[in-house]
């Protein structure tokens, strides 16, 4: 029977690794130290250390005066503030109240300007001006309409009506009469007794042809001027 040449090598490898099969996982595992336990907030990101101000002498500007500041003393004004305020109140224009709107029964008031009810769009510079894309579209539509009308006129010119001359009218009338005579001759050659369906259909066909020819001859004789389409 067949015996693999790698059989001794496989047995040797199996004997070497046989000890590792007796335990769950590797034989030696590094155990963490009990002193390195998980502490509170140890996994939170740490902020960088706060940098000290290089120039501690410069202080930000304060909106209130300092405790060490003193007002300027000894300045007096001869202005009569009472009369000045009275004159300004008499001659000044009254302040217009801000327009508001109420949207509830309880009387809640809101500014009308920021509500969107004031038509501010009519004050725009381009208000009422036709947009450029609409103007361009209208021009394209007009150009297409002109091209279509030009093509229709050219087609009508090609298919314009043509008037028949007297010689053509006379020759046409003679040809129709000649055709009528030929059809009438065939009709006269029919048998007296029409006893089959083909004979009956042939007779009806000849009668229709004679009737149509008679109508055409009557129309051409009635009208002296005839126009035909120039195809």
Short mmCIF file of N, CA, C and O in Angstrom, two decimals, residues 44-50:
data_model
loop_
_atom_site.label_atom_id
_atom_site.label_comp_id
_atom_site.label_asym_id
_atom_site.label_seq_id
_atom_site.Cartn_x
_atom_site.Cartn_y
_atom_site.Cartn_z
N UNK A 44 -10.54 58.41 30.86
CA UNK A 44 -11.02 59.65 30.27
C UNK A 44 -9.87 60.42 29.66
O UNK A 44 -8.74 60.35 30.14
N UNK A 45 -10.14 61.17 28.56
CA UNK A 45 -9.04 61.94 27.94
C UNK A 45 -8.57 63.05 28.87
O UNK A 45 -9.36 63.75 29.50
N UNK A 46 -7.29 63.19 28.97
CA UNK A 46 -6.70 64.19 29.85
C UNK A 46 -6.41 65.45 29.05
O UNK A 46 -5.87 65.41 27.96
N UNK A 47 -6.78 66.59 29.64
CA UNK A 47 -6.55 67.88 29.01
C UNK A 47 -5.10 68.29 29.19
O UNK A 47 -4.46 67.91 30.17
N UNK A 48 -4.59 69.05 28.23
CA UNK A 48 -3.20 69.52 28.41
C UNK A 48 -3.09 70.48 29.59
O UNK A 48 -4.06 71.12 30.00
N UNK A 49 -1.91 70.55 30.11
CA UNK A 49 -1.68 71.42 31.27
C UNK A 49 -1.89 72.88 30.89
O UNK A 49 -1.59 73.31 29.78
N UNK A 50 -2.46 73.63 31.79
CA UNK A 50 -2.76 75.03 31.55
C UNK A 50 -1.47 75.84 31.52
O UNK A 50 -0.63 75.73 32.42
#
